[in-house]
JSON list of C-alpha atoms in Angstrom, two decimals:
[
{"chain": "A", "resi": 1, "resn": "UNK", "atom": "CA", "xyz": [57.09, 58.04, -97.43]},
{"chain": "A", "resi": 2, "resn": "UNK", "atom": "CA", "xyz": [60.88, 58.42, -97.22]},
{"chain": "A", "resi": 3, "resn": "UNK", "atom": "CA", "xyz": [62.61, 59.73, -94.12]},
{"chain": "A", "resi": 4, "resn": "UNK", "atom": "CA", "xyz": [66.21, 60.53, -93.25]},
{"chain": "A", "resi": 5, "resn": "UNK", "atom": "CA", "xyz": [65.88, 59.30, -89.65]},
{"chain": "A", "resi": 6, "resn": "UNK", "atom": "CA", "xyz": [67.88, 56.15, -88.85]},
{"chain": "A", "resi": 7, "resn": "UNK", "atom": "CA", "xyz": [65.89, 52.98, -88.16]},
{"chain": "A", "resi": 8, "resn": "UNK", "atom": "CA", "xyz": [65.01, 52.39, -84.48]},
{"chain": "A", "resi": 9, "resn": "UNK", "atom": "CA", "xyz": [67.31, 49.34, -84.26]},
{"chain": "A", "resi": 10, "resn": "UNK", "atom": "CA", "xyz": [70.50, 51.48, -84.38]},
{"chain": "A", "resi": 11, "resn": "UNK", "atom": "CA", "xyz": [71.48, 50.55, -87.91]},
{"chain": "A", "resi": 12, "resn": "UNK", "atom": "CA", "xyz": [71.99, 52.80, -90.87]},
{"chain": "A", "resi": 13, "resn": "UNK", "atom": "CA", "xyz": [70.95, 52.04, -94.44]},
{"chain": "A", "resi": 14, "resn": "UNK", "atom": "CA", "xyz": [74.55, 50.93, -95.02]},
{"chain": "A", "resi": 15, "resn": "UNK", "atom": "CA", "xyz": [74.53, 48.60, -91.97]},
{"chain": "A", "resi": 16, "resn": "UNK", "atom": "CA", "xyz": [75.12, 48.85, -88.19]},
{"chain": "A", "resi": 17, "resn": "UNK", "atom": "CA", "xyz": [76.93, 51.94, -86.95]},
{"chain": "A", "resi": 18, "resn": "UNK", "atom": "CA", "xyz": [80.29, 51.01, -85.45]},
{"chain": "A", "resi": 19, "resn": "UNK", "atom": "CA", "xyz": [82.35, 52.93, -82.89]},
{"chain": "A", "resi": 20, "resn": "UNK", "atom": "CA", "xyz": [85.68, 54.23, -84.13]},
{"chain": "A", "resi": 21, "resn": "UNK", "atom": "CA", "xyz": [89.00, 52.59, -83.38]},
{"chain": "A", "resi": 22, "resn": "UNK", "atom": "CA", "xyz": [89.82, 55.51, -81.11]},
{"chain": "A", "resi": 23, "resn": "UNK", "atom": "CA", "xyz": [86.64, 54.84, -79.12]},
{"chain": "A", "resi": 24, "resn": "UNK", "atom": "CA", "xyz": [87.63, 51.20, -78.61]},
{"chain": "A", "resi": 25, "resn": "UNK", "atom": "CA", "xyz": [91.15, 52.20, -77.53]},
{"chain": "A", "resi": 26, "resn": "UNK", "atom": "CA", "xyz": [89.72, 54.77, -75.10]},
{"chain": "A", "resi": 27, "resn": "UNK", "atom": "CA", "xyz": [87.38, 52.19, -73.56]},
{"chain": "A", "resi": 28, "resn": "UNK", "atom": "CA", "xyz": [90.20, 49.67, -73.30]},
{"chain": "A", "resi": 29, "resn": "UNK", "atom": "CA", "xyz": [92.23, 52.22, -71.32]},
{"chain": "A", "resi": 30, "resn": "UNK", "atom": "CA", "xyz": [89.31, 53.11, -69.03]},
{"chain": "A", "resi": 31, "resn": "UNK", "atom": "CA", "xyz": [89.17, 52.10, -65.35]},
{"chain": "A", "resi": 32, "resn": "UNK", "atom": "CA", "xyz": [85.77, 50.51, -65.98]},
{"chain": "A", "resi": 33, "resn": "UNK", "atom": "CA", "xyz": [87.23, 48.12, -68.57]},
{"chain": "A", "resi": 34, "resn": "UNK", "atom": "CA", "xyz": [90.23, 47.42, -66.32]},
{"chain": "A", "resi": 35, "resn": "UNK", "atom": "CA", "xyz": [87.80, 46.42, -63.56]},
{"chain": "A", "resi": 36, "resn": "UNK", "atom": "CA", "xyz": [85.94, 44.11, -65.96]},
{"chain": "A", "resi": 37, "resn": "UNK", "atom": "CA", "xyz": [89.21, 42.50, -67.02]},
{"chain": "A", "resi": 38, "resn": "UNK", "atom": "CA", "xyz": [90.36, 42.15, -63.39]},
{"chain": "A", "resi": 39, "resn": "UNK", "atom": "CA", "xyz": [87.06, 40.58, -62.39]},
{"chain": "A", "resi": 40, "resn": "UNK", "atom": "CA", "xyz": [87.34, 38.03, -65.18]},
{"chain": "A", "resi": 41, "resn": "UNK", "atom": "CA", "xyz": [90.98, 37.20, -64.55]},
{"chain": "A", "resi": 42, "resn": "UNK", "atom": "CA", "xyz": [90.64, 36.93, -60.78]},
{"chain": "A", "resi": 43, "resn": "UNK", "atom": "CA", "xyz": [88.01, 34.25, -61.30]},
{"chain": "A", "resi": 44, "resn": "UNK", "atom": "CA", "xyz": [89.21, 32.43, -64.41]},
{"chain": "A", "resi": 45, "resn": "UNK", "atom": "CA", "xyz": [92.94, 32.14, -63.75]},
{"chain": "A", "resi": 46, "resn": "UNK", "atom": "CA", "xyz": [92.79, 30.53, -60.28]},
{"chain": "A", "resi": 47, "resn": "UNK", "atom": "CA", "xyz": [90.13, 28.06, -61.40]},
{"chain": "A", "resi": 48, "resn": "UNK", "atom": "CA", "xyz": [92.10, 27.19, -64.52]},
{"chain": "A", "resi": 49, "resn": "UNK", "atom": "CA", "xyz": [95.26, 26.59, -62.50]},
{"chain": "A", "resi": 50, "resn": "UNK", "atom": "CA", "xyz": [93.34, 24.51, -59.95]},
{"chain": "A", "resi": 51, "resn": "UNK", "atom": "CA", "xyz": [91.70, 22.37, -62.62]},
{"chain": "A", "resi": 52, "resn": "UNK", "atom": "CA", "xyz": [94.90, 21.78, -64.60]},
{"chain": "A", "resi": 53, "resn": "UNK", "atom": "CA", "xyz": [96.66, 20.83, -61.35]},
{"chain": "A", "resi": 54, "resn": "UNK", "atom": "CA", "xyz": [93.82, 18.44, -60.46]},
{"chain": "A", "resi": 55, "resn": "UNK", "atom": "CA", "xyz": [93.93, 16.90, -63.94]},
{"chain": "A", "resi": 56, "resn": "UNK", "atom": "CA", "xyz": [97.71, 16.45, -63.88]},
{"chain": "A", "resi": 57, "resn": "UNK", "atom": "CA", "xyz": [97.49, 14.93, -60.40]},
{"chain": "A", "resi": 58, "resn": "UNK", "atom": "CA", "xyz": [95.04, 12.37, -61.78]},
{"chain": "A", "resi": 59, "resn": "UNK", "atom": "CA", "xyz": [97.36, 11.53, -64.69]},
{"chain": "A", "resi": 60, "resn": "UNK", "atom": "CA", "xyz": [100.38, 11.24, -62.36]},
{"chain": "A", "resi": 61, "resn": "UNK", "atom": "CA", "xyz": [98.44, 9.02, -59.96]},
{"chain": "A", "resi": 62, "resn": "UNK", "atom": "CA", "xyz": [97.41, 6.77, -62.85]},
{"chain": "A", "resi": 63, "resn": "UNK", "atom": "CA", "xyz": [101.04, 6.46, -63.98]},
{"chain": "A", "resi": 64, "resn": "UNK", "atom": "CA", "xyz": [102.90, 6.25, -60.67]},
{"chain": "A", "resi": 65, "resn": "UNK", "atom": "CA", "xyz": [100.41, 5.16, -58.01]},
{"chain": "A", "resi": 66, "resn": "UNK", "atom": "CA", "xyz": [98.87, 2.10, -59.60]},
{"chain": "A", "resi": 67, "resn": "UNK", "atom": "CA", "xyz": [98.35, 0.39, -56.26]},
{"chain": "A", "resi": 68, "resn": "UNK", "atom": "CA", "xyz": [96.40, 3.33, -54.87]},
{"chain": "A", "resi": 69, "resn": "UNK", "atom": "CA", "xyz": [94.36, 3.77, -58.04]},
{"chain": "A", "resi": 70, "resn": "UNK", "atom": "CA", "xyz": [93.52, 0.04, -58.05]},
{"chain": "A", "resi": 71, "resn": "UNK", "atom": "CA", "xyz": [92.14, 0.25, -54.51]},
{"chain": "A", "resi": 72, "resn": "UNK", "atom": "CA", "xyz": [88.58, -1.08, -54.50]},
{"chain": "A", "resi": 73, "resn": "UNK", "atom": "CA", "xyz": [86.02, 1.36, -53.16]},
{"chain": "A", "resi": 74, "resn": "UNK", "atom": "CA", "xyz": [82.79, -0.59, -53.66]},
{"chain": "A", "resi": 75, "resn": "UNK", "atom": "CA", "xyz": [82.56, -3.88, -55.54]},
{"chain": "A", "resi": 76, "resn": "UNK", "atom": "CA", "xyz": [84.53, -3.51, -58.80]},
{"chain": "A", "resi": 77, "resn": "UNK", "atom": "CA", "xyz": [84.67, 0.30, -58.55]},
{"chain": "A", "resi": 78, "resn": "UNK", "atom": "CA", "xyz": [88.19, 1.47, -57.82]},
{"chain": "A", "resi": 79, "resn": "UNK", "atom": "CA", "xyz": [89.79, 4.83, -57.02]},
{"chain": "A", "resi": 80, "resn": "UNK", "atom": "CA", "xyz": [90.78, 5.40, -60.64]},
{"chain": "A", "resi": 81, "resn": "UNK", "atom": "CA", "xyz": [87.15, 5.26, -61.74]},
{"chain": "A", "resi": 82, "resn": "UNK", "atom": "CA", "xyz": [85.97, 7.44, -58.85]},
{"chain": "A", "resi": 83, "resn": "UNK", "atom": "CA", "xyz": [88.62, 10.09, -59.52]},
{"chain": "A", "resi": 84, "resn": "UNK", "atom": "CA", "xyz": [88.07, 9.88, -63.28]},
{"chain": "A", "resi": 85, "resn": "UNK", "atom": "CA", "xyz": [84.36, 10.52, -62.84]},
{"chain": "A", "resi": 86, "resn": "UNK", "atom": "CA", "xyz": [85.21, 13.34, -60.44]},
{"chain": "A", "resi": 87, "resn": "UNK", "atom": "CA", "xyz": [87.07, 14.96, -63.35]},
{"chain": "A", "resi": 88, "resn": "UNK", "atom": "CA", "xyz": [83.76, 15.19, -65.23]},
{"chain": "A", "resi": 89, "resn": "UNK", "atom": "CA", "xyz": [81.95, 16.48, -62.15]},
{"chain": "A", "resi": 90, "resn": "UNK", "atom": "CA", "xyz": [84.52, 19.22, -61.57]},
{"chain": "A", "resi": 91, "resn": "UNK", "atom": "CA", "xyz": [84.39, 20.22, -65.24]},
{"chain": "A", "resi": 92, "resn": "UNK", "atom": "CA", "xyz": [80.62, 20.74, -65.04]},
{"chain": "A", "resi": 93, "resn": "UNK", "atom": "CA", "xyz": [80.95, 22.47, -61.66]},
{"chain": "A", "resi": 94, "resn": "UNK", "atom": "CA", "xyz": [83.52, 24.93, -63.01]},
{"chain": "A", "resi": 95, "resn": "UNK", "atom": "CA", "xyz": [81.37, 25.63, -66.08]},
{"chain": "A", "resi": 96, "resn": "UNK", "atom": "CA", "xyz": [78.36, 26.30, -63.85]},
{"chain": "A", "resi": 97, "resn": "UNK", "atom": "CA", "xyz": [80.38, 28.52, -61.49]},
{"chain": "A", "resi": 98, "resn": "UNK", "atom": "CA", "xyz": [81.77, 30.52, -64.40]},
{"chain": "A", "resi": 99, "resn": "UNK", "atom": "CA", "xyz": [78.33, 30.91, -65.94]},
{"chain": "A", "resi": 100, "resn": "UNK", "atom": "CA", "xyz": [76.98, 32.22, -62.65]},
{"chain": "A", "resi": 101, "resn": "UNK", "atom": "CA", "xyz": [79.98, 34.54, -62.18]},
{"chain": "A", "resi": 102, "resn": "UNK", "atom": "CA", "xyz": [79.63, 35.88, -65.73]},
{"chain": "A", "resi": 103, "resn": "UNK", "atom": "CA", "xyz": [75.91, 36.50, -65.35]},
{"chain": "A", "resi": 104, "resn": "UNK", "atom": "CA", "xyz": [76.21, 38.31, -62.03]},
{"chain": "A", "resi": 105, "resn": "UNK", "atom": "CA", "xyz": [79.58, 40.09, -62.26]},
{"chain": "A", "resi": 106, "resn": "UNK", "atom": "CA", "xyz": [80.87, 40.29, -65.83]},
{"chain": "A", "resi": 107, "resn": "UNK", "atom": "CA", "xyz": [77.77, 40.73, -67.98]},
{"chain": "A", "resi": 108, "resn": "UNK", "atom": "CA", "xyz": [76.41, 43.82, -66.16]},
{"chain": "A", "resi": 109, "resn": "UNK", "atom": "CA", "xyz": [79.80, 45.55, -66.46]},
{"chain": "A", "resi": 110, "resn": "UNK", "atom": "CA", "xyz": [80.19, 44.56, -70.11]},
{"chain": "A", "resi": 111, "resn": "UNK", "atom": "CA", "xyz": [76.64, 45.67, -70.91]},
{"chain": "A", "resi": 112, "resn": "UNK", "atom": "CA", "xyz": [77.27, 49.07, -69.29]},
{"chain": "A", "resi": 113, "resn": "UNK", "atom": "CA", "xyz": [80.41, 49.55, -71.38]},
{"chain": "A", "resi": 114, "resn": "UNK", "atom": "CA", "xyz": [78.61, 48.41, -74.54]},
{"chain": "A", "resi": 115, "resn": "UNK", "atom": "CA", "xyz": [75.63, 50.69, -73.89]},
{"chain": "A", "resi": 116, "resn": "UNK", "atom": "CA", "xyz": [77.89, 53.68, -73.31]},
{"chain": "A", "resi": 117, "resn": "UNK", "atom": "CA", "xyz": [79.82, 52.99, -76.52]},
{"chain": "A", "resi": 118, "resn": "UNK", "atom": "CA", "xyz": [76.63, 52.58, -78.53]},
{"chain": "A", "resi": 119, "resn": "UNK", "atom": "CA", "xyz": [75.21, 55.81, -77.08]},
{"chain": "A", "resi": 120, "resn": "UNK", "atom": "CA", "xyz": [78.38, 57.69, -78.05]},
{"chain": "A", "resi": 121, "resn": "UNK", "atom": "CA", "xyz": [78.03, 56.63, -81.70]}
]
């Protein structure tokens, strides 16, 4: 039994229905999208700057503060090893923080924009 109704998954026989270029431009200019972009940038940029600064500080300490970096902390573990391992810890911490921020702040806003665009098609 043939029907002209589109499938329930939002696709057409020719493939998924896409919003027009004008619809994307309109959403990009909307205050809602500007808020999403601001929320992302206000989180990502400061953390990126902080991490790059922390990484460069580690490299500079390794090159120019050999005595400090060779300081024994416990047994054969020195400051260079402790700070090097802290680089890994901060990388995972930042990834976890961003994941949490995206899930609570960015994803709901992005989903609302996406839903509205899909409903308009």
